[in-house]
XYZ file of C-alpha atoms in Angstrom:
584
model
C 358.862 209.839 -77.538
C 355.335 210.408 -77.522
C 355.436 211.046 -73.882
C 357.918 213.550 -74.528
C 356.121 215.068 -77.267
C 352.949 215.611 -75.159
C 354.677 216.881 -72.006
C 357.446 219.000 -73.742
C 357.334 221.881 -76.168
C 355.785 221.258 -79.412
C 358.668 220.851 -81.895
C 359.956 217.659 -79.914
C 357.167 214.918 -80.660
C 355.999 213.818 -83.744
C 353.703 215.731 -85.977
C 350.672 214.275 -84.848
C 351.046 214.123 -81.076
C 352.615 217.722 -81.491
C 349.848 219.010 -82.833
C 347.456 216.990 -80.734
C 349.266 218.244 -77.155
C 349.395 221.774 -78.715
C 345.745 221.668 -79.197
C 345.296 220.277 -75.745
C 347.555 223.315 -73.717
C 346.025 225.862 -75.845
C 342.333 224.573 -74.424
C 343.584 224.015 -71.096
C 344.770 227.930 -71.165
C 341.115 229.050 -72.503
C 339.927 227.624 -69.495
C 342.847 228.847 -67.103
C 342.030 232.335 -68.543
C 338.081 232.040 -68.238
C 338.654 230.912 -64.821
C 340.971 233.910 -63.649
C 338.391 236.328 -65.464
C 335.537 234.791 -63.100
C 337.982 234.829 -60.227
C 338.510 238.167 -61.113
C 334.911 239.355 -61.358
C 334.334 238.085 -57.714
C 337.184 239.311 -56.533
C 335.635 242.551 -57.156
C 332.114 242.239 -55.929
C 333.026 240.461 -52.735
C 335.676 243.645 -52.132
C 332.618 246.008 -52.390
C 330.335 244.111 -50.212
C 333.338 243.527 -47.553
C 334.115 247.131 -47.730
C 330.427 247.809 -47.216
C 329.759 245.312 -44.486
C 332.922 246.739 -42.248
C 332.227 250.165 -42.615
C 328.217 249.757 -41.938
C 329.176 247.304 -38.947
C 332.331 248.039 -37.603
C 335.817 246.694 -37.526
C 335.823 242.955 -38.796
C 337.152 240.305 -36.423
C 340.493 238.325 -36.823
C 340.616 235.776 -39.857
C 342.325 232.367 -40.195
C 344.493 232.043 -42.917
C 342.275 229.205 -44.465
C 339.665 232.056 -44.373
C 342.400 234.757 -45.839
C 342.928 232.647 -48.954
C 340.256 233.025 -50.820
C 338.502 231.560 -54.006
C 340.868 234.063 -56.004
C 344.309 232.938 -54.645
C 343.219 229.417 -55.361
C 342.341 230.331 -59.048
C 345.290 232.117 -59.400
C 347.753 229.359 -57.889
C 345.857 226.777 -60.162
C 346.446 228.990 -63.302
C 350.456 229.620 -62.455
C 351.896 226.608 -63.619
C 350.007 226.525 -66.731
C 350.601 230.275 -67.639
C 354.309 229.641 -67.316
C 354.040 226.498 -69.662
C 352.505 228.867 -72.118
C 355.796 231.728 -72.298
C 356.741 234.957 -70.691
C 353.182 237.220 -71.198
C 351.388 234.006 -69.191
C 353.610 234.241 -66.425
C 352.454 238.089 -66.466
C 349.272 237.672 -66.355
C 349.014 234.265 -63.649
C 351.111 237.074 -61.196
C 348.550 239.445 -61.917
C 345.656 236.974 -61.676
C 347.493 236.203 -58.324
C 347.312 239.346 -57.357
C 343.873 240.362 -58.243
C 342.798 236.911 -56.523
C 344.708 237.920 -53.359
C 342.577 241.205 -53.261
C 339.255 239.574 -53.830
C 340.008 237.106 -50.888
C 340.752 240.137 -48.761
C 337.575 241.359 -49.922
C 335.880 238.137 -48.936
C 337.295 238.090 -45.792
C 336.080 241.987 -44.847
C 333.005 241.033 -45.977
C 332.952 238.070 -44.034
C 334.350 239.773 -40.658
C 331.656 242.278 -41.080
C 328.763 240.144 -41.318
C 329.809 238.254 -38.285
C 330.594 241.580 -36.450
C 327.204 242.788 -37.605
C 325.617 239.604 -36.186
C 327.161 239.940 -32.740
C 325.978 243.626 -32.474
C 322.185 242.318 -33.744
C 322.415 239.601 -31.052
C 323.374 242.448 -28.178
C 320.549 244.799 -29.252
C 317.882 241.988 -29.027
C 319.337 241.352 -25.643
C 319.534 244.322 -24.659
C 315.820 244.863 -25.453
C 314.686 241.664 -23.918
C 316.452 242.194 -20.441
C 315.104 246.022 -20.565
C 311.488 245.002 -21.887
C 310.574 241.718 -20.470
C 312.884 240.682 -17.434
C 310.565 237.971 -16.731
C 310.488 235.955 -19.765
C 313.832 233.979 -19.388
C 313.149 230.223 -18.739
C 314.032 228.295 -15.339
C 315.389 229.679 -12.137
C 318.616 230.705 -13.749
C 317.327 232.412 -16.997
C 315.136 234.463 -14.561
C 317.929 235.425 -12.256
C 320.245 236.525 -14.944
C 317.187 238.678 -16.714
C 316.516 240.603 -13.448
C 320.932 240.976 -12.616
C 320.595 241.872 -16.484
C 317.587 244.516 -15.770
C 319.057 245.823 -12.794
C 322.108 246.575 -14.585
C 320.526 248.342 -17.669
C 318.486 250.184 -15.005
C 321.389 251.378 -13.334
C 323.447 252.124 -16.644
C 320.240 254.395 -17.638
C 320.005 256.407 -14.153
C 323.697 256.958 -14.601
C 323.738 258.439 -18.307
C 320.228 260.411 -17.346
C 322.818 261.693 -13.741
C 325.484 262.158 -16.559
C 323.842 264.272 -18.946
C 321.997 266.259 -16.271
C 325.607 267.365 -14.659
C 326.615 267.967 -18.167
C 323.229 269.970 -18.882
C 323.941 272.187 -15.754
C 327.210 272.588 -16.534
C 326.652 273.963 -20.055
C 323.663 275.933 -18.964
C 325.870 277.639 -15.930
C 328.954 278.525 -18.372
C 327.910 281.551 -20.883
C 328.906 280.291 -24.547
C 332.399 280.938 -25.462
C 331.517 281.608 -28.995
C 328.853 283.237 -31.225
C 326.939 286.518 -31.648
C 328.634 289.722 -29.916
C 325.250 289.932 -27.659
C 326.417 287.426 -25.516
C 329.518 288.826 -24.493
C 327.861 291.899 -23.087
C 327.784 292.619 -19.189
C 324.792 290.626 -17.613
C 323.558 294.071 -16.431
C 323.406 295.336 -19.528
C 322.074 292.141 -21.303
C 319.231 292.748 -18.750
C 318.483 295.945 -19.792
C 317.981 295.003 -23.602
C 316.012 292.158 -23.276
C 313.725 294.188 -20.453
C 312.415 295.681 -23.481
C 310.890 292.363 -25.231
C 307.442 291.422 -25.232
C 306.727 288.191 -24.189
C 306.843 286.872 -27.782
C 310.159 287.820 -28.378
C 311.528 286.681 -24.989
C 309.987 283.047 -25.927
C 311.774 282.790 -28.639
C 315.167 284.105 -27.670
C 314.704 281.272 -24.650
C 314.865 278.641 -27.578
C 318.361 279.745 -29.031
C 320.509 277.665 -26.489
C 320.341 276.623 -23.075
C 322.434 279.595 -21.360
C 319.739 281.856 -23.241
C 317.023 279.965 -21.553
C 318.371 279.748 -18.310
C 319.058 283.834 -18.398
C 315.181 284.761 -19.885
C 313.633 282.899 -16.774
C 315.022 285.991 -14.672
C 312.202 287.137 -12.276
C 313.084 290.780 -13.732
C 313.035 290.001 -16.987
C 309.187 289.044 -16.646
C 307.846 291.403 -13.887
C 306.824 294.310 -16.005
C 305.056 291.795 -18.689
C 303.512 290.079 -15.084
C 302.330 293.385 -14.317
C 300.406 294.230 -17.134
C 298.808 290.603 -17.138
C 295.676 289.017 -15.597
C 295.720 287.458 -12.296
C 299.608 287.460 -12.340
C 300.056 287.840 -8.333
C 301.137 291.696 -8.472
C 298.857 294.360 -7.324
C 298.520 297.732 -8.688
C 301.298 299.028 -6.618
C 303.663 296.568 -7.743
C 303.407 294.179 -4.439
C 304.326 290.959 -5.508
C 301.797 288.483 -3.078
C 303.240 285.042 -5.048
C 307.142 285.245 -4.305
C 307.403 281.341 -4.009
C 306.606 281.008 -7.309
C 308.725 282.302 -10.945
C 307.033 284.743 -12.432
C 307.732 283.259 -16.181
C 305.146 280.484 -14.548
C 302.788 283.325 -13.565
C 302.911 284.929 -17.076
C 302.155 281.420 -18.782
C 299.000 280.902 -16.420
C 297.575 284.370 -16.863
C 297.425 283.734 -20.812
C 294.948 281.647 -19.694
C 293.097 283.692 -17.763
C 292.867 286.289 -20.525
C 291.959 283.433 -23.785
C 289.581 281.705 -20.604
C 290.861 278.451 -20.897
C 289.946 276.623 -17.919
C 288.637 273.250 -17.226
C 285.632 272.999 -14.907
C 285.147 271.032 -11.706
C 283.021 270.215 -8.718
C 284.694 270.075 -5.217
C 281.695 269.683 -2.773
C 278.106 268.852 -3.257
C 274.976 269.537 -0.701
C 271.524 267.604 -0.817
C 269.653 270.709 0.218
C 270.097 274.220 -0.903
C 272.316 276.588 1.096
C 273.556 279.812 1.356
C 277.582 279.045 1.617
C 280.155 281.413 2.279
C 284.245 280.746 2.396
C 287.571 282.144 2.741
C 291.041 280.763 1.725
C 293.777 280.555 3.903
C 297.337 278.899 2.790
C 296.499 275.583 1.481
C 293.040 275.335 3.287
C 289.627 276.113 2.380
C 287.054 277.223 5.394
C 283.018 277.151 3.938
C 280.298 277.152 5.833
C 277.143 275.029 5.871
C 274.072 275.584 7.444
C 275.063 276.128 11.367
C 278.643 274.723 10.857
C 281.671 275.665 9.229
C 283.875 273.065 7.871
C 287.611 273.239 7.122
C 289.167 271.219 4.430
C 292.681 271.003 2.920
C 293.743 271.199 -0.576
C 295.451 268.735 -2.513
C 298.666 269.402 -4.331
C 296.978 270.402 -7.302
C 294.712 272.754 -5.766
C 291.978 271.646 -7.711
C 290.527 268.715 -5.749
C 289.992 268.667 -1.412
C 290.700 266.105 0.730
C 287.056 264.747 1.394
C 288.002 264.294 5.275
C 287.537 268.001 6.503
C 290.073 269.042 8.888
C 287.734 270.942 11.323
C 284.075 271.918 11.613
C 283.400 274.876 14.175
C 279.809 275.238 15.387
C 277.768 277.267 17.793
C 275.327 278.975 16.009
C 271.448 278.361 16.654
C 270.638 278.840 12.569
C 272.548 279.195 9.787
C 276.087 281.100 9.253
C 275.527 284.051 7.162
C 279.037 285.106 7.519
C 282.655 284.850 8.910
C 286.176 285.963 8.182
C 289.722 284.678 9.525
C 291.542 286.587 11.535
C 294.790 285.847 14.046
C 294.474 282.338 13.587
C 290.330 282.785 14.732
C 287.276 282.442 12.720
C 284.765 285.439 13.504
C 281.140 284.083 12.399
C 278.139 285.936 11.737
C 275.123 283.965 12.034
C 271.201 284.093 11.722
C 270.251 284.190 15.459
C 271.828 287.324 15.827
C 275.110 285.981 17.444
C 278.875 286.463 16.835
C 280.763 283.647 17.002
C 284.417 283.533 17.558
C 286.059 279.991 17.009
C 290.088 279.446 17.384
C 291.155 277.556 14.570
C 293.321 274.991 16.095
C 291.013 274.334 19.016
C 287.839 273.418 20.389
C 287.163 276.606 22.072
C 284.451 278.724 21.026
C 282.722 282.140 22.129
C 279.306 283.411 21.546
C 278.260 286.854 22.164
C 274.850 288.260 21.559
C 275.269 291.524 19.454
C 272.185 291.997 17.467
C 268.140 291.253 17.811
C 268.269 289.812 14.080
C 270.050 287.983 12.039
C 273.749 289.193 11.722
C 274.189 289.677 8.052
C 278.259 290.648 7.590
C 280.945 290.681 9.824
C 284.450 291.933 9.414
C 287.212 291.881 12.099
C 291.366 293.709 11.870
C 293.115 294.590 15.110
C 290.647 293.050 17.819
C 288.072 295.475 16.383
C 284.766 293.627 15.075
C 282.444 295.508 13.210
C 278.866 293.633 12.501
C 275.969 294.839 10.591
C 272.246 293.406 11.051
C 269.080 293.119 9.325
C 267.962 295.160 12.795
C 269.448 298.260 10.750
C 272.409 298.647 13.029
C 276.181 298.083 13.171
C 278.141 297.216 16.277
C 281.760 297.341 16.869
C 283.262 295.238 19.665
C 286.831 295.367 21.090
C 288.305 291.937 22.031
C 291.518 290.732 22.958
C 293.323 287.900 20.796
C 294.621 284.716 21.539
C 291.177 283.950 23.401
C 290.903 282.854 26.683
C 288.055 281.597 29.143
C 286.009 284.555 30.662
C 286.564 286.933 27.507
C 285.333 290.188 27.774
C 283.956 292.375 25.436
C 282.845 295.934 24.700
C 280.288 296.890 22.180
C 279.293 299.965 21.033
C 276.644 300.983 18.574
C 277.618 302.744 15.700
C 274.860 302.693 13.140
C 272.805 304.801 14.152
C 274.658 306.601 16.780
C 272.486 306.747 19.245
C 270.262 303.640 19.616
C 267.581 305.554 21.445
C 267.001 307.867 18.735
C 264.291 306.781 16.345
C 265.869 305.453 12.949
C 263.685 307.781 10.172
C 261.650 305.925 7.332
C 263.853 305.529 4.949
C 266.202 304.089 6.753
C 264.376 301.141 6.426
C 266.357 298.151 4.802
C 264.902 296.223 2.280
C 264.482 292.613 3.492
C 266.911 290.007 2.130
C 270.466 288.572 3.577
C 273.988 290.767 3.236
C 272.097 293.833 2.504
C 274.765 295.540 4.939
C 278.244 295.071 3.848
C 280.516 296.063 6.652
C 284.615 296.814 6.141
C 286.890 298.295 8.328
C 288.922 301.355 6.794
C 292.364 301.321 8.199
C 291.044 300.719 11.765
C 289.313 304.642 11.327
C 286.323 304.395 9.161
C 284.043 301.318 7.600
C 281.715 301.369 4.846
C 277.882 299.956 4.966
C 276.294 298.857 1.843
C 272.387 299.299 2.393
C 269.178 299.801 0.092
C 268.483 302.631 -1.708
C 265.496 304.212 -0.834
C 264.333 307.964 -1.188
C 267.348 310.185 -1.571
C 269.700 308.339 0.632
C 272.804 307.019 -1.238
C 273.509 303.317 -0.130
C 276.747 303.701 0.406
C 278.172 305.587 3.439
C 281.875 305.572 4.932
C 281.595 306.417 8.712
C 284.128 307.066 11.744
C 285.074 303.936 13.739
C 285.661 305.622 16.861
C 282.788 308.517 16.860
C 280.297 306.710 15.019
C 279.641 309.707 13.383
C 279.053 309.805 9.353
C 281.934 311.115 7.516
C 280.645 310.733 3.596
C 278.221 308.816 1.731
C 279.147 307.804 -1.977
C 277.400 308.430 -5.176
C 274.570 310.379 -6.331
C 272.817 309.028 -9.340
C 271.128 305.525 -7.874
C 268.305 304.383 -8.977
C 265.655 303.267 -6.249
C 265.946 300.274 -4.847
C 269.683 299.694 -5.995
C 270.703 298.246 -2.904
C 273.928 297.207 -2.190
C 275.574 293.637 -1.915
C 279.513 293.080 -1.667
C 281.831 296.088 -0.966
C 285.295 295.275 -1.651
C 288.528 297.664 -0.245
C 291.973 297.554 -2.361
C 293.078 300.602 -0.940
C 292.932 303.125 1.758
C 291.300 305.455 -1.179
C 289.902 303.054 -3.890
C 286.891 300.296 -3.421
C 284.598 298.471 -5.656
C 280.856 297.563 -4.843
C 278.290 295.444 -6.714
C 274.315 295.101 -6.286
C 270.843 294.897 -7.354
C 271.270 297.535 -10.120
C 273.353 295.587 -11.773
C 276.751 297.395 -12.251
C 279.972 297.203 -10.609
C 281.514 300.534 -9.602
C 284.810 301.524 -9.253
C 285.456 304.460 -6.687
C 288.806 306.425 -5.679
C 287.551 308.819 -2.617
C 290.750 311.219 -4.032
C 288.901 312.430 -6.944
C 285.217 312.747 -6.314
C 282.686 310.768 -3.817
C 279.720 311.856 -5.858
C 280.658 309.689 -8.816
C 282.451 306.379 -9.320
C 285.557 306.664 -11.379
C 284.633 303.464 -13.534
C 281.458 300.966 -14.231
C 280.632 297.470 -15.533
C 277.459 296.828 -16.393
C 276.074 292.964 -16.643
C 274.853 292.130 -20.000
C 272.045 290.084 -19.308
C 270.896 292.738 -16.246
C 271.184 290.268 -13.375
C 271.636 290.972 -10.014
C 275.380 290.540 -9.209
C 275.767 288.837 -5.679
C 279.579 289.482 -5.058
C 282.461 290.130 -6.473
C 286.423 289.378 -6.595
C 289.690 291.086 -7.669
C 293.642 290.194 -8.235
C 294.657 293.727 -7.026
C 295.139 294.760 -10.167
C 293.404 294.338 -13.826
C 291.560 290.861 -12.824
C 288.234 291.508 -11.801
C 285.227 288.553 -11.676
C 281.497 288.744 -10.523
C 278.662 286.346 -9.679
C 275.396 286.607 -11.164
C 271.702 285.972 -9.480
C 270.831 283.362 -12.544
C 272.532 279.957 -14.010
C 275.461 280.495 -11.613
C 277.247 283.086 -14.338
C 280.851 283.866 -13.243
C 282.119 286.715 -15.337
C 285.873 287.802 -16.028
C 286.648 291.395 -16.668
C 289.841 293.075 -17.530
C 289.544 296.550 -15.971
C 290.735 298.598 -18.426
C 288.165 297.364 -20.938
C 284.386 297.886 -20.653
C 283.135 294.323 -22.463
C 283.306 291.520 -20.634
C 286.086 288.722 -21.296
C 284.260 285.308 -20.804
C 281.641 284.164 -18.807
C 281.245 280.624 -17.308
C 277.825 279.265 -16.580
C 278.028 276.621 -13.491
C 274.309 275.335 -13.365
C 271.986 274.604 -16.134
C 267.955 275.650 -16.279
C 266.513 273.014 -13.138
C 269.545 273.974 -11.083
C 269.239 278.083 -11.711
C 271.227 279.067 -8.483
C 272.711 282.555 -7.573
C 277.028 282.713 -6.989
C 276.843 283.454 -3.476
C 280.574 283.786 -2.664
C 284.162 283.826 -5.245
C 287.636 283.235 -4.102
C 290.444 283.566 -6.733
C 294.093 282.397 -6.666
C 296.574 282.914 -9.485
C 296.057 279.448 -10.660
C 292.177 278.868 -9.583
C 288.730 280.193 -8.939
C 286.241 278.980 -6.783
C 282.900 280.064 -6.778
C 279.791 278.358 -4.106
C 276.364 278.244 -5.350
C 273.323 277.011 -3.655
C 274.078 272.956 -4.239
C 277.751 272.524 -5.011
C 281.035 274.109 -4.598
C 282.844 274.495 -8.435
C 286.433 275.101 -9.378
C 287.908 276.730 -12.672
C 291.462 275.525 -13.109
C 293.483 277.436 -14.874
C 296.685 275.995 -14.557
C 295.739 272.805 -16.609
C 292.862 273.564 -18.844
């Protein structure tokens, strides 16, 4: 009876045993409800953590049945018989506890799966990093081989990915966007016309919109107008493009460095003793005179450095080379020994001609006609046939003065110095000479090449001693001159021969030894002190920028200037300098 009273319902046993059994059952029910509440809270927390883990780290992997049955399910299962003993309400609560326990166990399962997947992914990332960064850290031969194979696989996968990205970018840039503003759907010719009115800044911003517009705004037609108004962009005043192989947009970018004076200075060559060098550029080669030799160097791809070993050495003069030009794959040189040398560039064949009694200061050649000027106050013309062959026959004719037997006037006497006579052909029919200004004679005169007669002289307001040191033709009707009077003058024969069109004055009253122009707006001059190179915008009066290339103990004139769209080269007494405007 006692055992039945304890195990059965409360009314079946004795009073003492029934009450004790009921108290025990109530106590057991409270404990079970506390466990259910605890399991329910854990299930919810684990469900939240499992959801976060699975969402952050990917899909969970498969789980076993034992793992799927979590602590919530066990608690619900243990509480189920006790719930049945308490009645209907306890049964319902037990069923709800089982469901919630299953949910909690599912959340715990998802959490475990997400955690395991995250660990696997973390291991893979670390392995890839080790393989890509330090493939040689694997231990042993097997580890080293595996690291090499893995590194190769990663590199091949990266290369394939880059190729796919480039192909996709090319396809996207080549195809016009299907959706977007109505501007994109206009015909390309009309869009070019609209964009041609934009300035440089607006075109740069338009190129940042999308890849197709970036490709479209890189068209040379959009940048030609801007390039013609820029400094040293490869376009002449008449619009001729001298650098067709370089995109116009890239040249406009470099021209901004010329305008702002942003450059990097360097030294290409040095000499132990003082020289008066002259140089010429041709393609990727530099020709420069040193003493009685002419050396040819090849530029490196950057254009700001030279190969130290010269391509060729041309000799033949007994004294220093004063001047030389490149014509028809030949070098025509003028020396201090009064001779004119003709050298074939790709061979060692050289011809010398005794042209003058004193040093030859200047020489030029066009179309088989060589014109030279000397300190002996004469200019001579030589006719040669190119290419040179052994037994060369030259005919000379004294042009200035017209008759060698006629005595020179005292006013025609030259000042003593080098390169005081500049001779340039003028379309094979006339040339100009620059001399010292003595008395009432103009230092600039134009002569007929065939008859040797004076055609005209330029200017009438030169001060005494204003000798001309350099002359440069831009077209058959325009030329530039500079010299001792510290002025650069621009002449246009179509307007007037008595007065120059425009002039620029050297700010420090220094003699101007040489000048160079891009054929459009940029003008570069070399001064006599401290190796100062100045850049001018011919649309303005003031100097844009000045670059002193030497210090006080090594003050030297700038004897020669040459420039490209990216670099400026200046020859001084001891060094050959370069100003790199492409990579400032």
